[in-house]
Short mmCIF file of C-alpha atoms in Angstrom, two decimals:
data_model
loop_
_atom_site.label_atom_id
_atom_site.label_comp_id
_atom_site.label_asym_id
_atom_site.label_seq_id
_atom_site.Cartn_x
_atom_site.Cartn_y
_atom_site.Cartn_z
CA UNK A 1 -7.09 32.46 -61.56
CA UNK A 2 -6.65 32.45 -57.64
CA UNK A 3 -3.16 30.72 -58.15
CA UNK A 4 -2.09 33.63 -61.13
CA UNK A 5 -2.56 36.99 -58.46
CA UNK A 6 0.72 38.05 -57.44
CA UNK A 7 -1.18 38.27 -53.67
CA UNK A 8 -3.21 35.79 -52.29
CA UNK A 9 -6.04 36.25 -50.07
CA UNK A 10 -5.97 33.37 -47.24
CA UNK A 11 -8.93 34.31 -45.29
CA UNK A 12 -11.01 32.66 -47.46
CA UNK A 13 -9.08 29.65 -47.14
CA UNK A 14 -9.10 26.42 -44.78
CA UNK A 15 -8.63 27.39 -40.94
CA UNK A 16 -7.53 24.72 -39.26
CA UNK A 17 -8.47 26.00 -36.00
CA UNK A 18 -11.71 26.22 -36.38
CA UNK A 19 -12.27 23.16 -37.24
CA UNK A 20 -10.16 21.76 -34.34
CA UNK A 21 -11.49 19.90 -31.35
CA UNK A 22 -10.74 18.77 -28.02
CA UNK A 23 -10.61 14.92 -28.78
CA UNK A 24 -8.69 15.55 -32.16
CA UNK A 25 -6.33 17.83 -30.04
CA UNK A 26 -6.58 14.69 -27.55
CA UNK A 27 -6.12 12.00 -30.20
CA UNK A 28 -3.20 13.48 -31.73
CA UNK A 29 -1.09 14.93 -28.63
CA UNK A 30 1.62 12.43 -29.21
CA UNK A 31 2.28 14.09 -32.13
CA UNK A 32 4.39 16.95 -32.35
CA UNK A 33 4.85 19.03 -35.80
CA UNK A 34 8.12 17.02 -36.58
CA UNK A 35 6.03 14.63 -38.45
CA UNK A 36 4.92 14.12 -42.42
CA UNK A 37 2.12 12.65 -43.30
CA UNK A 38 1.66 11.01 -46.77
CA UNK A 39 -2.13 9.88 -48.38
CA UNK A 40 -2.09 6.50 -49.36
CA UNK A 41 -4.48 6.63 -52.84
CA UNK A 42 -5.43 3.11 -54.05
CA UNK A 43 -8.74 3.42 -55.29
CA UNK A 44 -7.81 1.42 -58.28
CA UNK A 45 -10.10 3.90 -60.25
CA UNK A 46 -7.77 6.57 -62.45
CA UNK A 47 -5.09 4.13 -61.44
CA UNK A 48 -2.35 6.39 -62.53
CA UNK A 49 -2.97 8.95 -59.54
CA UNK A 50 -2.95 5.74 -57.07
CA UNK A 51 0.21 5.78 -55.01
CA UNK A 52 2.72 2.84 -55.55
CA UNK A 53 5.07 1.11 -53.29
CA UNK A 54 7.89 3.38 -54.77
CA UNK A 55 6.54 6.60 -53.31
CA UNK A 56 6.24 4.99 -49.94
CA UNK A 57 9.64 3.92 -50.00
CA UNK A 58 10.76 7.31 -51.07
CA UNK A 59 8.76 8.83 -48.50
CA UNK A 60 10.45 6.75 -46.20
CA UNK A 61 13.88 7.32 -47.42
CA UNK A 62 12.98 11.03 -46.93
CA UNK A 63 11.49 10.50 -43.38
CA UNK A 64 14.72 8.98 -42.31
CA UNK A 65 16.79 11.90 -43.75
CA UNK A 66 15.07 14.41 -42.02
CA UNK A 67 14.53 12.93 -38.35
CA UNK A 68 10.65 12.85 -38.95
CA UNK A 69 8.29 9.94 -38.59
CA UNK A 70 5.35 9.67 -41.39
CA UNK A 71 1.67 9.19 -40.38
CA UNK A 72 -0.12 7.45 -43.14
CA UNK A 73 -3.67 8.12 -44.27
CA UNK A 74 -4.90 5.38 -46.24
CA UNK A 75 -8.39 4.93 -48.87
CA UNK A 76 -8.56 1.69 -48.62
CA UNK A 77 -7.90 -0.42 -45.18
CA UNK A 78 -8.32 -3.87 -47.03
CA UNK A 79 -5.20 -3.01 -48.98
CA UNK A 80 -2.87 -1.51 -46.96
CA UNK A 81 -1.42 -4.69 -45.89
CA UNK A 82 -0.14 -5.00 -49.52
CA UNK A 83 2.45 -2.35 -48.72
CA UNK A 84 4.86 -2.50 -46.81
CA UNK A 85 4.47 0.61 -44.88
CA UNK A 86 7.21 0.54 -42.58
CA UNK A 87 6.81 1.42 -38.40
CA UNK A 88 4.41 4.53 -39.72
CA UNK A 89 1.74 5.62 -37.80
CA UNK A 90 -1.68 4.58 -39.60
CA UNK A 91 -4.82 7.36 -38.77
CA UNK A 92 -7.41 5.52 -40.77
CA UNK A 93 -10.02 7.63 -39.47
CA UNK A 94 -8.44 10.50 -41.20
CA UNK A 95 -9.29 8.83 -44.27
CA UNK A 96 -13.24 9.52 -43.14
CA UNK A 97 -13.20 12.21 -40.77
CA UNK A 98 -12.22 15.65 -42.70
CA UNK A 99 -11.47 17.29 -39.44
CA UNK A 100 -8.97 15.00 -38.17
CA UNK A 101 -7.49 15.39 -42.09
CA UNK A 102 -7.55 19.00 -41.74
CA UNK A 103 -5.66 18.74 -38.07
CA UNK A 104 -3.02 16.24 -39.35
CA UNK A 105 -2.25 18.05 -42.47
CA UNK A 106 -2.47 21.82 -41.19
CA UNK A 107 0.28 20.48 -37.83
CA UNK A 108 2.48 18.47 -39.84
CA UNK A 109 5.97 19.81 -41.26
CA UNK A 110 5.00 18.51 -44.71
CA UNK A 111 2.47 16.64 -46.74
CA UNK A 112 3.02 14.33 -49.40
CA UNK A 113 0.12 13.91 -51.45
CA UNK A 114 -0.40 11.93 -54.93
CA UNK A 115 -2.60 14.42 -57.38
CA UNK A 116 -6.43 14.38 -55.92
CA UNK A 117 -9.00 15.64 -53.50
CA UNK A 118 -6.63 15.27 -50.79
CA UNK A 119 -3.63 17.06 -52.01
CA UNK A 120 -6.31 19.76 -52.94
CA UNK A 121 -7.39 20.21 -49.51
CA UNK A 122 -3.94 20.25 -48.44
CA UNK A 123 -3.26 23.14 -50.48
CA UNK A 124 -6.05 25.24 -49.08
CA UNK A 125 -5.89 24.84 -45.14
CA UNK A 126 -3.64 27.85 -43.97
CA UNK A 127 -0.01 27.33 -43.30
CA UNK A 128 0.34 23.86 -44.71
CA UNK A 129 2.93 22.53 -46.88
CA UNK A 130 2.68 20.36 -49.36
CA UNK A 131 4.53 18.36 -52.12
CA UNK A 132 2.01 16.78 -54.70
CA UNK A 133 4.01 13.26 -56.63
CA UNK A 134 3.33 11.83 -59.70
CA UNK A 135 1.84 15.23 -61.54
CA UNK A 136 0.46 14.88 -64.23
CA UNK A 137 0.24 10.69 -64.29
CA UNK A 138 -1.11 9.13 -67.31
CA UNK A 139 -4.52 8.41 -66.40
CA UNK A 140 -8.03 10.12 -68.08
CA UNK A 141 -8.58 12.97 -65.57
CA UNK A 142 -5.00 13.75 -64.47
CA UNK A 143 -2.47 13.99 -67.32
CA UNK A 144 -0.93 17.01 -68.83
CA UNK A 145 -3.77 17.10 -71.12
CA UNK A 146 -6.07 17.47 -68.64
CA UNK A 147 -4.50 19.29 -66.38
CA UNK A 148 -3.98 22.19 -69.28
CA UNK A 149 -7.74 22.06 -70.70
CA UNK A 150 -9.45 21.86 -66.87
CA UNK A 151 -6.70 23.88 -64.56
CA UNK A 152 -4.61 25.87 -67.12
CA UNK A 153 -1.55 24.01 -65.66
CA UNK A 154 1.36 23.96 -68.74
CA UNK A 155 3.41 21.04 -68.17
CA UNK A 156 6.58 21.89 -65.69
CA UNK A 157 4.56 24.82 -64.17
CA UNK A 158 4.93 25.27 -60.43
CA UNK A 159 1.47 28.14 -59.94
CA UNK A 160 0.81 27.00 -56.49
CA UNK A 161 4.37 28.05 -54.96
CA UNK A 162 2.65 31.39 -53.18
CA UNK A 163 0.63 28.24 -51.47
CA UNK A 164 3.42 26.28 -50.18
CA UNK A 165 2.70 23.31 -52.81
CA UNK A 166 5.33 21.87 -55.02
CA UNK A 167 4.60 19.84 -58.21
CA UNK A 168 6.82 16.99 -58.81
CA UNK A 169 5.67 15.96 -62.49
CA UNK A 170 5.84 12.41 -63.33
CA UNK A 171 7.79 13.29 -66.44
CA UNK A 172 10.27 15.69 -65.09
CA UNK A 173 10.94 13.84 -61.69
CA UNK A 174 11.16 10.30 -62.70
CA UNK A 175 13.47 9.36 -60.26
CA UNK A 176 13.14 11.87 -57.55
CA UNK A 177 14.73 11.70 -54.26
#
C-alpha cells in the first residue's frame, strides 16, 4: 500500500545516520560515494534468486562504464572463490553486521541487489538507490506468481520508483546491459 501513495513518508524509514559509527565511518573512509556495491546471494536455497556469474560480469561491465569500483557483499565466504569476482572490494562483515550494510548501501552511488532481504533493506534506508536483477526468477517464493498473490506486484510493474528502486524482471530484461 506504502509503495501505491502518490507521497511517501520517509521518516519512518531507514536512517542511515543513526545507525552510523565511528569505526564504520573509520573502516570505510577509503571509500568515497563513487562506488556500487552488489550482494552476492548464493544460498543455494530458492536458487533462482541466487546471483550467477552473469550478473557479476554485468555488474562489472557496468562498473567499468561508469568510472566506479564495486564492493561486494557476499552470503557465503566458502563460495566466493567460485566466482570470479574481479579486483572488487570484498566487506564480508557486511554480510553479518547490518550496520556496516546499512553504511555501505545508504553512501554508495547505487546498489545492485538480486530479489531478497537485502535488496529490501536497500529500498528502505533514506536516499539509497537501488536496481533489484533477476525479478521475478522462477523459484517458489519469488516468481510472478508470487510476487502478485504476496506483494500485489503485476508482472512489468515498476511501484517502487518514488523509492529510487528499479525492477529489472527476468523476463523482460533477459539480456540487460
Amino acid at each position: 500500500k506504502i509503495f501505491r501513495t502518490k507521497e511517501i513518508d520517509l521518516e519512518n524509514f531507514i536512517n542511515p545516520k543513526k545507525l552510523e559509527t565511528k569505526a564504520i565511518k573509520y573502516k570505510y573512509s577509503n571509500l568515497k560515494h563513487d562506488f556500487i556495491t552488489l550482494t552476492l546471494r548464493d544460498y543455494g536455497w530458492s536458487n533462482g534468486r541466487d546471483t550467477s556469474q552473469r550478473d557479476i560480469d554485468k555488474g562489472f561491465e557496468f562498473s567499468n562504464y561508469i568510472g566506479y569500483p564495486i564492493v561486494l557483499i557476499p552470503d557465503d565466504l566458502n563460495k566466493i572463490k567460485e566466482y570470479n569476482t574481479y579486483n572488487f572490494k570484498v566487506c564480508p562483515t557486511a554480510r553479518t553486521n547490518l550496520s556496516e550494510r546499512i553504511y555501505l548501501y545508504a553512501n554508495s552511488y547505487l546498489n545492485i541487489n538480486p530479489q531478497g532481504g537485502p535488496s529490501h533493506l536497500s529500498i528502505f534506508i533514506k536516499g539509497s538507490r537501488t536496481i533489484i536483477i533477476n525479478f521475478g526468477a522462477k523459484s517458489f517464493d519469488g516468481d510472478v506468481a508470487h510476487i502478485k498473490k504476496y506483494y500485489n506486484i503485476d508482472f512489468g510493474e515498476q511501484p517502487y520508483l518514488k523509492l529510487d528502486t528499479f525492477f529489472m524482471w527476468k523476463d523482460i530484461y533477459k539480456d540487460y546491459t
